[in-house]
Coordinates of C-alpha atoms in Angstrom, one line a residue:
X1 CA 48.9 157.5 0.1
X2 CA 47.0 154.5 -1.6
X3 CA 43.3 153.9 -0.8
X4 CA 42.6 150.6 0.9
X5 CA 41.2 148.1 -1.8
X6 CA 37.6 146.7 -0.5
X7 CA 37.5 142.7 0.4
X8 CA 33.9 141.7 -1.1
X9 CA 34.6 138.5 0.2
X10 CA 33.5 139.3 3.5
X11 CA 30.3 139.0 5.9
X12 CA 29.4 142.1 7.7
X13 CA 27.4 142.2 11.3
X14 CA 23.6 143.7 10.5
X15 CA 21.3 144.6 13.7
X16 CA 17.7 145.9 13.5
X17 CA 17.5 149.3 14.8
X18 CA 14.4 149.2 17.4
X19 CA 13.2 152.8 16.8
X20 CA 12.9 152.3 13.3
X21 CA 12.4 149.0 12.6
X22 CA 15.3 149.1 10.0
X23 CA 18.4 146.8 9.8
X24 CA 21.5 149.0 10.2
X25 CA 25.6 148.2 10.2
X26 CA 27.0 147.5 13.2
X27 CA 30.2 149.4 13.8
X28 CA 30.8 148.4 17.8
X29 CA 29.9 149.4 21.0
X30 CA 29.7 153.0 23.2
X31 CA 32.1 154.1 25.4
X32 CA 29.8 153.9 28.2
X33 CA 29.1 150.1 27.0
X34 CA 25.3 150.3 27.3
X35 CA 24.3 151.5 23.0
X36 CA 25.6 149.6 20.4
X37 CA 26.9 152.1 17.2
X38 CA 25.3 151.9 13.9
X39 CA 25.4 153.1 10.2
X40 CA 23.9 153.0 7.2
X41 CA 24.6 149.6 5.6
X42 CA 25.9 151.6 2.2
X43 CA 29.1 150.9 1.0
X44 CA 30.6 154.8 1.6
X45 CA 30.7 153.3 5.2
X46 CA 32.0 150.4 4.4
X47 CA 35.3 151.0 6.4
X48 CA 33.7 151.0 9.6
X49 CA 31.5 148.1 9.4
X50 CA 32.6 144.8 11.7
X51 CA 33.5 141.9 9.9
X52 CA 32.0 138.5 11.0
X53 CA 34.0 135.9 11.4
X54 CA 34.9 133.4 14.2
X55 CA 38.2 134.5 14.4
X56 CA 37.6 137.9 14.5
X57 CA 38.5 139.4 17.8
X58 CA 37.0 142.6 17.1
X59 CA 33.7 140.3 16.8
X60 CA 34.4 138.4 20.3
X61 CA 35.3 141.8 22.2
X62 CA 32.1 143.6 20.8
X63 CA 29.8 140.5 22.1
X64 CA 31.5 140.2 25.4
X65 CA 30.9 143.9 26.4
X66 CA 27.1 143.6 24.5
X67 CA 26.5 140.5 26.6
X68 CA 27.9 141.9 30.0
X69 CA 26.5 145.7 29.7
X70 CA 23.0 145.4 27.5
X71 CA 19.8 145.0 29.5
X72 CA 17.9 142.3 27.8
X73 CA 20.4 140.6 25.5
X74 CA 17.5 138.1 24.2
X75 CA 15.5 141.2 22.7
X76 CA 18.3 141.9 19.8
X77 CA 18.9 139.9 16.5
X78 CA 22.2 140.0 14.7
X79 CA 22.1 139.4 11.0
X80 CA 25.0 139.1 8.7
X81 CA 25.2 140.0 5.0
X82 CA 28.1 140.0 2.2
X83 CA 29.7 142.9 1.3
X84 CA 29.0 141.8 -2.2
X85 CA 25.9 143.6 -3.3
X86 CA 25.0 144.9 -0.1
X87 CA 22.3 147.3 -0.3
X88 CA 20.4 144.9 -2.3
X89 CA 20.9 142.1 0.4
X90 CA 19.7 144.2 2.9
X91 CA 16.6 145.3 1.4
X92 CA 15.5 141.6 0.7
X93 CA 16.7 140.6 4.2
X94 CA 14.4 143.3 6.0
X95 CA 11.5 142.2 3.6
X96 CA 11.5 138.5 4.3
X97 CA 11.8 139.7 8.1
X98 CA 9.3 142.1 8.0
X99 CA 6.4 139.9 6.5
X100 CA 7.8 136.5 8.1
X101 CA 8.7 134.9 5.1
X102 CA 11.2 132.6 4.1
X103 CA 12.4 131.8 7.5
X104 CA 15.2 128.9 6.4
X105 CA 17.2 132.2 4.9
X106 CA 16.4 134.3 7.4
X107 CA 17.9 131.6 10.0
X108 CA 21.2 131.0 8.0
X109 CA 21.5 134.9 7.8
X110 CA 20.8 135.1 11.9
X111 CA 24.0 135.4 13.8
X112 CA 24.3 134.2 17.5
X113 CA 26.3 135.8 20.0
X114 CA 27.3 132.5 21.9
X115 CA 29.3 131.1 18.8
X116 CA 31.4 134.4 19.2
X117 CA 31.9 133.8 23.3
X118 CA 33.5 130.4 23.0
X119 CA 37.2 131.8 23.4
X120 CA 36.3 133.2 26.8
X121 CA 35.2 130.0 27.7
X122 CA 38.6 128.3 25.9
X123 CA 40.3 130.4 28.5
X124 CA 39.0 127.4 31.2
X125 CA 41.8 125.0 31.6
X126 CA 41.4 121.9 30.4
X127 CA 42.0 118.1 31.6
X128 CA 42.9 115.8 28.9
X129 CA 41.8 112.1 29.2
X130 CA 42.7 108.8 27.3
X131 CA 42.2 105.1 27.3
X132 CA 44.1 103.4 30.5
X133 CA 45.7 99.9 30.2
X134 CA 41.6 98.6 31.8
X135 CA 40.0 100.0 28.6
X136 CA 38.3 103.1 30.8
X137 CA 39.6 106.7 30.4
X138 CA 42.2 108.2 32.7
X139 CA 43.2 111.7 33.3
X140 CA 46.7 112.5 32.4
X141 CA 49.0 113.8 35.4
X142 CA 53.1 115.1 35.5
X143 CA 55.0 113.7 37.7
X144 CA 57.6 114.3 39.7
X145 CA 60.3 113.2 37.0
X146 CA 58.5 115.2 34.4
X147 CA 57.0 112.5 32.7
X148 CA 53.5 112.1 32.0
X149 CA 51.3 109.7 33.3
X150 CA 47.6 108.3 33.7
X151 CA 45.2 108.6 37.0
X152 CA 41.8 107.8 37.9
X153 CA 39.9 111.1 36.9
X154 CA 38.8 111.1 40.6
X155 CA 38.3 114.2 42.9
X156 CA 41.0 112.6 45.1
X157 CA 43.4 113.3 41.8
X158 CA 42.3 116.5 41.2
X159 CA 45.6 118.2 41.9
X160 CA 47.9 115.7 40.2
X161 CA 45.8 116.5 37.0
X162 CA 47.9 118.4 33.9
X163 CA 45.8 121.5 33.3
X164 CA 45.9 123.0 30.1
X165 CA 45.1 126.5 28.7
X166 CA 43.6 125.5 25.0
X167 CA 45.4 128.9 23.4
X168 CA 47.9 129.6 22.0
X169 CA 50.6 126.5 21.6
X170 CA 49.5 125.0 24.7
X171 CA 47.8 122.0 23.4
X172 CA 49.9 121.3 20.6
X173 CA 52.9 121.4 22.7
X174 CA 51.3 119.3 25.1
X175 CA 50.6 116.5 22.3
X176 CA 53.8 116.5 21.2
X177 CA 55.2 115.3 24.4
X178 CA 52.5 112.9 24.8
X179 CA 52.9 111.5 21.3
X180 CA 56.8 110.6 22.4
X181 CA 55.8 108.9 25.6
X182 CA 53.2 107.3 25.2
X183 CA 51.4 105.4 21.5
X184 CA 48.3 107.9 20.6
X185 CA 45.1 105.2 21.1
X186 CA 43.6 104.9 18.0
X187 CA 40.3 103.3 19.3
X188 CA 39.4 105.7 21.4
X189 CA 41.2 108.6 20.9
X190 CA 42.3 112.2 23.3
X191 CA 39.7 114.6 24.6
X192 CA 40.2 117.6 26.6
X193 CA 37.2 118.3 29.4
X194 CA 36.6 121.1 31.6
X195 CA 38.6 120.9 34.8
X196 CA 35.4 121.8 36.9
X197 CA 33.7 118.4 36.3
X198 CA 36.6 115.9 35.3
X199 CA 34.5 112.9 36.9
X200 CA 31.3 112.8 35.2
X201 CA 33.1 114.5 32.3
X202 CA 34.8 111.4 32.2
X203 CA 32.0 108.5 33.1
X204 CA 29.7 110.0 30.9
X205 CA 32.4 110.0 27.9
X206 CA 33.2 106.4 29.1
X207 CA 29.9 105.0 28.5
X208 CA 29.3 106.7 25.3
X209 CA 32.6 105.2 23.7
X210 CA 31.6 101.8 24.8
X211 CA 28.5 102.0 22.6
X212 CA 30.3 103.8 19.9
X213 CA 33.5 105.3 19.8
X214 CA 32.3 107.6 16.6
X215 CA 29.3 108.9 18.3
X216 CA 29.8 112.7 17.4
X217 CA 28.3 113.8 20.7
X218 CA 31.9 113.2 21.5
X219 CA 33.2 115.8 18.7
X220 CA 33.1 118.8 21.3
X221 CA 36.0 117.1 23.4
X222 CA 38.0 115.7 20.9
X223 CA 41.9 116.4 20.6
X224 CA 42.9 115.6 16.7
X225 CA 46.3 114.3 15.9
X226 CA 47.9 117.7 15.2
X227 CA 46.7 118.9 18.5
X228 CA 44.2 120.9 17.9
X229 CA 40.6 120.7 19.2
X230 CA 38.4 119.3 16.5
X231 CA 35.7 121.9 14.6
X232 CA 32.3 121.0 15.5
X233 CA 30.1 120.6 12.6
X234 CA 27.4 123.7 11.9
X235 CA 23.5 122.8 11.8
X236 CA 20.4 122.2 13.3
X237 CA 21.3 118.6 15.3
X238 CA 24.8 118.9 16.6
X239 CA 25.4 118.3 20.7
X240 CA 26.3 120.9 23.1
X241 CA 29.7 121.5 24.5
X242 CA 29.1 120.7 28.5
X243 CA 32.5 121.8 29.0
X244 CA 30.2 124.7 29.1
X245 CA 27.7 123.6 31.6
X246 CA 27.8 125.7 34.7
X247 CA 29.1 122.3 36.7
X248 CA 28.2 124.1 40.2
X249 CA 24.0 124.1 39.4
X250 CA 24.6 120.0 38.9
X251 CA 26.0 119.4 42.5
X252 CA 23.6 122.7 43.8
X253 CA 20.5 119.9 42.7
X254 CA 22.6 117.0 44.4
X255 CA 23.2 115.6 41.1
X256 CA 26.3 113.2 40.7
X257 CA 28.2 111.3 37.5
X258 CA 25.9 108.3 38.1
X259 CA 22.7 109.6 38.0
X260 CA 23.2 112.0 35.7
X261 CA 25.1 110.4 32.8
X262 CA 22.7 108.0 31.7
X263 CA 20.1 111.2 30.4
X264 CA 23.6 113.5 29.3
X265 CA 23.2 112.6 25.9
X266 CA 19.6 112.9 25.1
X267 CA 20.1 116.7 27.1
X268 CA 23.2 117.3 24.7
X269 CA 20.8 117.3 22.2
X270 CA 18.9 119.7 23.5
X271 CA 16.1 117.0 25.3
X272 CA 15.0 116.6 28.5
X273 CA 16.1 113.9 30.4
X274 CA 14.7 110.3 29.4
X275 CA 13.0 109.9 32.4
X276 CA 12.6 111.7 36.5
X277 CA 15.9 111.9 38.4
X278 CA 15.9 112.7 42.3
X279 CA 17.1 116.3 42.8
X280 CA 17.4 118.6 46.0
X281 CA 15.4 122.0 45.8
X282 CA 15.6 124.7 47.9
X283 CA 11.8 126.7 48.7
X284 CA 11.5 129.1 51.4
X285 CA 15.1 128.5 52.8
X286 CA 14.0 124.4 53.4
X287 CA 15.9 121.8 51.3
X288 CA 13.4 119.4 50.0
X289 CA 13.8 116.1 47.6
X290 CA 11.7 115.9 44.5
X291 CA 11.2 114.4 40.9
X292 CA 11.6 116.2 37.8
X293 CA 12.9 116.0 34.5
X294 CA 16.0 117.9 33.5
X295 CA 17.2 119.9 30.3
X296 CA 20.2 122.1 29.2
X297 CA 19.3 125.8 28.1
X298 CA 22.4 127.7 26.2
X299 CA 22.3 131.4 27.5
X300 CA 23.2 134.1 25.3
X301 CA 27.0 134.3 26.7
X302 CA 27.5 130.2 25.5
X303 CA 27.4 129.2 28.8
X304 CA 24.5 126.3 29.4
X305 CA 22.5 126.1 32.2
X306 CA 20.1 123.3 34.1
X307 CA 16.4 123.6 33.5
X308 CA 14.0 121.9 35.8
X309 CA 10.6 120.3 35.1
X310 CA 8.6 118.9 38.1
X311 CA 6.8 115.9 38.2
X312 CA 3.4 116.2 39.4
X313 CA 0.6 113.5 40.4
X314 CA -1.7 114.3 37.6
X315 CA -2.5 116.9 35.0
X316 CA -4.6 120.0 36.9
X317 CA -7.1 120.4 34.3
X318 CA -8.7 122.4 37.1
X319 CA -6.8 125.5 36.9
X320 CA -6.2 127.3 33.7
X321 CA -3.5 127.2 31.7
X322 CA -1.3 130.4 30.6
X323 CA -5.0 132.0 30.7
X324 CA -6.8 129.3 29.3
X325 CA -9.3 126.7 30.8
X326 CA -9.0 123.4 29.0
X327 CA -12.9 122.8 27.7
X328 CA -14.1 118.3 28.5
X329 CA -12.7 117.9 24.5
X330 CA -9.2 119.2 25.5
X331 CA -9.3 117.2 28.0
X332 CA -10.7 114.2 26.7
X333 CA -7.4 114.7 23.7
X334 CA -4.8 115.8 25.8
X335 CA -5.4 112.7 28.2
X336 CA -6.0 110.3 24.9
X337 CA -3.3 111.8 23.1
X338 CA -0.9 114.2 25.0
X339 CA -1.7 116.5 22.3
X340 CA -4.1 119.4 22.3
X341 CA -4.8 119.2 18.8
X342 CA -5.9 122.4 17.9
X343 CA -4.4 126.3 18.3
X344 CA -4.7 127.7 21.8
X345 CA -4.4 131.7 22.5
X346 CA -2.7 131.8 25.2
X347 CA -0.9 134.1 27.1
X348 CA 3.2 133.2 27.0
X349 CA 3.6 135.7 29.6
X350 CA 1.2 136.5 33.0
X351 CA -1.3 139.2 31.6
X352 CA 0.7 139.6 28.4
X353 CA -0.4 139.5 24.5
X354 CA -2.2 136.0 23.2
X355 CA -0.5 134.6 21.2
X356 CA -1.3 131.1 19.2
X357 CA 0.7 128.3 20.2
X358 CA 0.2 124.4 20.5
X359 CA -0.2 122.6 23.6
X360 CA 0.9 119.2 24.8
X361 CA 1.0 116.6 28.1
X362 CA 4.3 115.7 28.9
X363 CA 3.2 111.8 30.6
X364 CA 5.9 112.0 32.3
X365 CA 5.3 115.4 34.5
X366 CA 1.9 115.3 34.2
X367 CA 2.5 119.1 32.9
X368 CA 1.3 121.0 29.9
X369 CA 3.8 122.5 27.9
X370 CA 3.0 125.1 25.0
X371 CA 5.1 126.0 21.6
X372 CA 4.1 129.8 19.7
X373 CA 3.4 129.0 16.1
X374 CA 5.8 131.3 15.5
X375 CA 8.3 129.2 16.7
X376 CA 7.6 125.9 14.8
X377 CA 8.7 126.0 11.1
X378 CA 7.3 122.9 9.4
X379 CA 9.0 121.2 6.6
X380 CA 7.8 120.5 2.9
X381 CA 10.1 117.4 3.2
X382 CA 9.3 114.6 5.8
X383 CA 11.3 111.4 5.7
X384 CA 11.3 111.5 1.7
X385 CA 8.1 112.2 1.2
X386 CA 7.0 116.0 0.2
X387 CA 4.1 116.9 2.4
X388 CA 1.0 118.4 0.8
X389 CA 0.1 122.1 1.5
X390 CA -3.0 120.7 3.3
X391 CA -0.7 118.4 5.7
X392 CA 1.4 121.5 6.1
X393 CA -1.6 123.2 7.4
X394 CA -2.8 120.0 9.3
X395 CA 0.4 120.0 11.3
X396 CA 0.5 123.4 11.5
X397 CA -2.5 123.3 13.6
X398 CA -1.6 120.7 15.8
X399 CA -3.5 118.3 14.4
X400 CA -2.8 114.5 13.5
X401 CA -2.0 114.3 9.7
X402 CA -1.7 111.1 8.2
X403 CA 1.8 110.4 5.9
X404 CA 2.1 107.7 3.9
X405 CA 5.3 105.5 2.3
X406 CA 7.7 107.8 4.5
X407 CA 11.6 106.6 4.6
X408 CA 11.8 103.8 7.3
X409 CA 15.4 104.5 9.8
X410 CA 17.2 101.2 9.3
X411 CA 17.8 98.7 12.2
X412 CA 20.5 96.2 12.0
X413 CA 19.7 92.8 10.0
X414 CA 16.8 94.8 8.3
X415 CA 16.8 95.4 4.5
X416 CA 17.4 99.0 3.5
X417 CA 14.4 100.9 1.3
X418 CA 11.6 100.3 3.9
X419 CA 8.5 102.8 3.9
X420 CA 6.5 103.2 7.2
X421 CA 2.8 104.6 7.0
X422 CA 2.1 106.7 10.3
X423 CA -0.1 110.0 12.2
X424 CA 2.5 112.5 12.6
X425 CA 1.5 115.2 14.9
X426 CA 3.6 118.2 16.3
X427 CA 5.2 117.4 19.9
X428 CA 5.3 121.2 21.6
X429 CA 7.3 118.7 24.6
X430 CA 10.2 117.6 22.5
X431 CA 9.5 120.4 20.0
X432 CA 9.6 117.6 17.5
X433 CA 6.9 115.6 15.5
X434 CA 5.7 112.2 16.9
X435 CA 4.9 109.4 14.6
X436 CA 2.1 107.7 15.9
X437 CA 0.2 103.9 14.7
X438 CA -3.4 104.3 12.9
X439 CA -6.2 103.0 15.0
X440 CA -5.7 100.0 12.4
X441 CA -2.0 99.3 12.7
X442 CA -2.4 99.4 16.4
X443 CA -5.1 96.6 16.6
X444 CA -2.9 94.6 14.3
X445 CA 0.2 95.1 16.9
X446 CA -2.3 93.7 19.4
X447 CA -2.7 90.6 17.3
X448 CA 0.7 90.0 16.8
X449 CA 1.5 90.5 20.5
X450 CA -1.6 88.4 21.3
X451 CA -0.2 85.7 19.2
X452 CA 3.2 85.7 20.2
X453 CA 2.4 85.7 23.8
X454 CA 0.1 82.4 23.2
X455 CA 3.1 81.0 21.0
X456 CA 5.6 81.8 23.9
X457 CA 3.1 79.9 26.6
X458 CA 3.1 76.9 24.1
X459 CA 6.6 76.8 24.2
X460 CA 6.9 77.7 27.6
X461 CA 4.6 74.3 27.8
X462 CA 6.8 72.2 26.7
X463 CA 9.6 73.3 29.3
X464 CA 10.4 71.5 32.3
X465 CA 9.0 73.6 35.0
X466 CA 11.9 74.7 37.6
X467 CA 12.5 76.0 40.9
X468 CA 11.8 79.4 41.8
X469 CA 12.4 81.5 45.3
X470 CA 9.2 83.0 46.1
X471 CA 10.1 85.9 48.8
X472 CA 12.1 83.4 51.7
X473 CA 10.8 80.1 50.3
X474 CA 12.1 77.7 47.2
X475 CA 9.4 76.5 45.3
X476 CA 9.9 73.0 43.9
X477 CA 8.0 71.6 41.1
X478 CA 7.4 68.0 42.9
X479 CA 6.1 67.8 46.4
X480 CA 6.0 65.1 48.3
X481 CA 6.9 63.0 45.3
X482 CA 4.1 64.3 43.1
X483 CA 4.9 66.2 40.1
X484 CA 3.2 69.4 40.5
X485 CA 0.8 70.5 37.5
X486 CA 1.5 73.9 35.7
X487 CA -1.4 75.4 37.2
X488 CA -0.1 74.2 40.7
X489 CA 2.7 75.3 40.8
X490 CA 1.8 78.7 39.3
X491 CA -0.6 79.1 42.0
X492 CA 2.4 78.0 44.5
X493 CA 4.7 80.8 43.1
X494 CA 2.1 83.4 43.7
X495 CA 2.5 82.5 47.5
X496 CA -1.5 80.6 47.3
X497 CA -2.0 77.2 48.4
X498 CA -2.7 74.1 46.7
X499 CA -4.4 70.8 47.2
X500 CA -2.4 67.9 46.2
X501 CA -3.1 64.3 46.6
X502 CA -0.8 61.0 46.6
X503 CA 1.8 62.2 48.3
X504 CA 4.5 60.2 50.4
X505 CA 6.8 60.8 53.1
X506 CA 10.0 62.4 52.0
X507 CA 12.1 62.6 55.0
X508 CA 14.5 60.0 53.5
X509 CA 15.8 62.1 50.3
X510 CA 18.7 64.8 50.6
X511 CA 17.1 68.3 52.0
X512 CA 16.6 70.9 49.1
X513 CA 19.4 73.0 48.1
X514 CA 19.0 77.0 48.4
X515 CA 18.7 77.2 52.2
X516 CA 15.4 75.7 51.6
X517 CA 14.1 73.3 54.4
X518 CA 12.5 69.9 53.5
X519 CA 8.7 69.4 53.6
X520 CA 6.2 68.8 56.9
X521 CA 5.4 65.3 56.1
X522 CA 2.0 64.1 57.9
X523 CA 2.7 60.2 57.7
X524 CA 5.9 58.9 58.9
X525 CA 5.0 55.4 57.6
X526 CA 5.5 55.6 54.0
X527 CA 1.4 55.8 53.5
X528 CA 0.3 58.0 50.5
X529 CA -1.4 61.4 52.4
X530 CA -3.7 63.9 50.6
X531 CA -2.7 68.1 52.2
X532 CA -2.7 71.4 51.6
X533 CA 1.0 72.4 50.6
X534 CA 1.9 76.3 50.6
X535 CA 4.9 78.8 51.2
X536 CA 5.1 79.7 55.0
X537 CA 7.2 83.2 54.0
X538 CA 7.2 83.8 57.9
X539 CA 9.0 80.0 58.5
X540 CA 11.0 80.7 55.0
X541 CA 9.6 76.5 54.1
X542 CA 7.2 75.0 52.2
X543 CA 4.6 73.1 54.3
X544 CA 2.4 70.1 53.7
X545 CA -0.9 70.7 56.3
X546 CA -4.2 68.9 56.4
X547 CA -6.0 72.2 57.2
X548 CA -5.9 75.3 54.8
X549 CA -3.1 77.9 55.8
X550 CA -5.6 80.2 57.6
X551 CA -7.4 77.3 59.7
X552 CA -3.7 76.0 60.5
X553 CA -2.3 79.3 61.8
X554 CA -5.1 79.4 64.2
X555 CA -4.9 76.0 65.2
X556 CA -1.3 76.6 66.1
X557 CA -1.9 80.2 67.6
X558 CA -4.5 78.1 70.0
X559 CA -1.9 75.7 71.0
X560 CA 0.9 78.6 71.7
X561 CA -1.9 80.3 74.2
X562 CA -1.8 76.9 76.2
X563 CA 1.1 75.7 78.5
X564 CA 3.8 73.2 77.4
X565 CA 3.5 69.8 78.8
X566 CA 6.8 71.1 81.0
X567 CA 4.6 74.0 82.7
X568 CA 1.4 72.2 83.1
X569 CA 1.7 70.8 86.6
X570 CA 3.3 74.2 87.5
X571 CA 0.2 76.2 86.3
X572 CA -2.4 73.9 87.8
X573 CA -0.5 73.4 91.6
X574 CA 0.8 77.3 91.6
X575 CA -1.8 79.5 90.0
X576 CA -5.6 76.8 90.2
X577 CA -4.9 75.4 93.3
X578 CA -5.0 71.4 92.2
X579 CA -2.7 69.1 94.2
X580 CA -0.3 66.8 92.7
X581 CA 0.7 63.5 94.7
X582 CA 4.0 63.3 94.6
X583 CA 3.9 66.9 95.6
X584 CA 1.0 67.9 97.7
X585 CA 2.3 68.1 100.9
X586 CA 4.7 70.8 99.7
X587 CA 4.4 74.2 100.6
X588 CA 6.9 75.5 98.0
X589 CA 6.2 76.7 94.3
X590 CA 6.6 74.8 91.8
X591 CA 9.3 75.2 89.2
X592 CA 9.3 74.8 85.2
X593 CA 8.3 71.1 84.4
X594 CA 8.9 69.8 88.2
X595 CA 6.3 66.7 88.8
X596 CA 8.4 65.1 92.1
X597 CA 9.5 66.5 95.1
X598 CA 13.2 67.8 95.3
X599 CA 15.5 66.6 98.1
X600 CA 14.8 69.2 100.5
X601 CA 10.9 69.3 99.6
X602 CA 10.5 65.4 100.4
X603 CA 12.5 65.9 103.8
X604 CA 10.1 68.8 104.8
X605 CA 7.4 66.4 103.4
X606 CA 7.9 63.4 105.5
X607 CA 8.3 65.8 108.7
X608 CA 4.9 67.1 107.9
X609 CA 3.7 63.7 107.3
X610 CA 4.8 62.2 111.2
X611 CA 3.4 65.7 112.8
X612 CA 0.0 65.5 111.3
X613 CA -0.4 61.7 111.6
X614 CA -2.4 60.5 114.8
X615 CA 0.5 59.1 117.3
X616 CA 0.9 55.0 117.1
X617 CA -0.3 53.5 120.5
X618 CA 2.9 51.9 122.8
X619 CA 3.5 48.2 123.1
X620 CA 2.6 47.6 126.9
X621 CA 5.0 45.8 129.1
X622 CA 2.3 44.1 130.9
X623 CA 2.9 42.3 133.8
X624 CA 4.9 39.1 133.7
X625 CA 2.6 36.0 134.5

């Protein structure tokens, strides 16, 4: 029987043995699934090695077993090494790991279990999205006649979505049928998204496509013209595949596509949401509303979970942060710049070992965050500038370092080749660098802003004033025929009164538009008058009054407290015991506005007068003479 040929053009899987600290070659999992089976990385064991390859079913099976049964998968590091020159390569790699040298090379050799768990995620059925006639993404559904159709990607249509298993030839077969029935949209393309969140994903992708259909954040969802999922580029700054997000968590926090889609792009690259989001949280069995920044964290099994970063009103300097109380200088530095500016010895876990780390203040949540120095990689080249050893050491120590003549990001309309000089400082909140203006640059920018503001004011002074709505009142630049000065109009728009002289009655002119009432004139004969002009928000109108608003309102309040003309006689007679000549003989209480007796009251009055007046002497008949 012929001896098996050794294939040197392949990599094998290595793991660090926890007992000896040496690198061993992986051969598989133990029968109980609790231990990793290893052998010495020697060519005599070549036939037993587990080969590294993303299409390898053995690797997928191994990592699925490892992730599901191992107690703490995060504490195990895997590496790959070429079979060619195996023993020497393993020794070199082990030395670099032990001495924490050449981290870039170590990272290139590291193997992430989640990279081989993708197949498990792909077992989830996908829904195909493509552009509709209205320009928005639609979900592909299958009609009763077997023909494909496009429907809105909403929960109401979920039952009609065509669900495709991306394994095997299912996607290719679908694509052939789709291409035969529809013209492939060359502008937007075709996308496959998780059936768990079609509505949210469609809203997110729609937003990105409108801005830039070539954005690489779309890559995890693109379907190529031959009916395959597009291969994602490898590298540090690649977007997460949100098909792997635990969407049930999204719903648990009360989030929807509307309030989340503006943050998804930043979060796809591992950043926090740009601003605070309203979320629903359960604490001690009680449901509470809270504000927080959110971020995504990829788990060892490849799934993505939401991390919350709650908001607090102000930074808490009174309590220790990871076992450290900030000094007055630390507080001043964190408040002014958002960074600690030095290395802190922190307990990354309560009561744990002290670890050197950098600290920054998240000025959106007002919380402190830290990153161990061991996780911070300071590049030798930064935006086209080779950093000196002193600059690298300064950045590693958390200091702000001046870096001159860095390549400037070209904006539309700008000439290429621009350079910038900035103070560079590591930010532990976003795990990246901040590029800050120097004090001289800040002063120059303030002067430029002041000059622009002054120029804008001058331009505004040359523009005619326009009516504005202040609250419920339309404020116009002409009052009583007098054109207000800019200062008067500005004061009036601030809801304050102004004194205006030389106005005339405008009642004969057309009424104001937009619902504002005509001004109240104090002179009905066309004579010029002076008055306080002010917006009466209660009445929804501009008033012209001889008194300032406060005094005018006091007078009006007193008038309202006095009885109206129609009530004066009624109150005087009924309450104060006074008499009215016309009604003085009436015993009935007067009604509103009554100054003359009613018919019945007049009849009673006449009868009463007859009873009260003395009897008239009778005419004597006398004796006829």
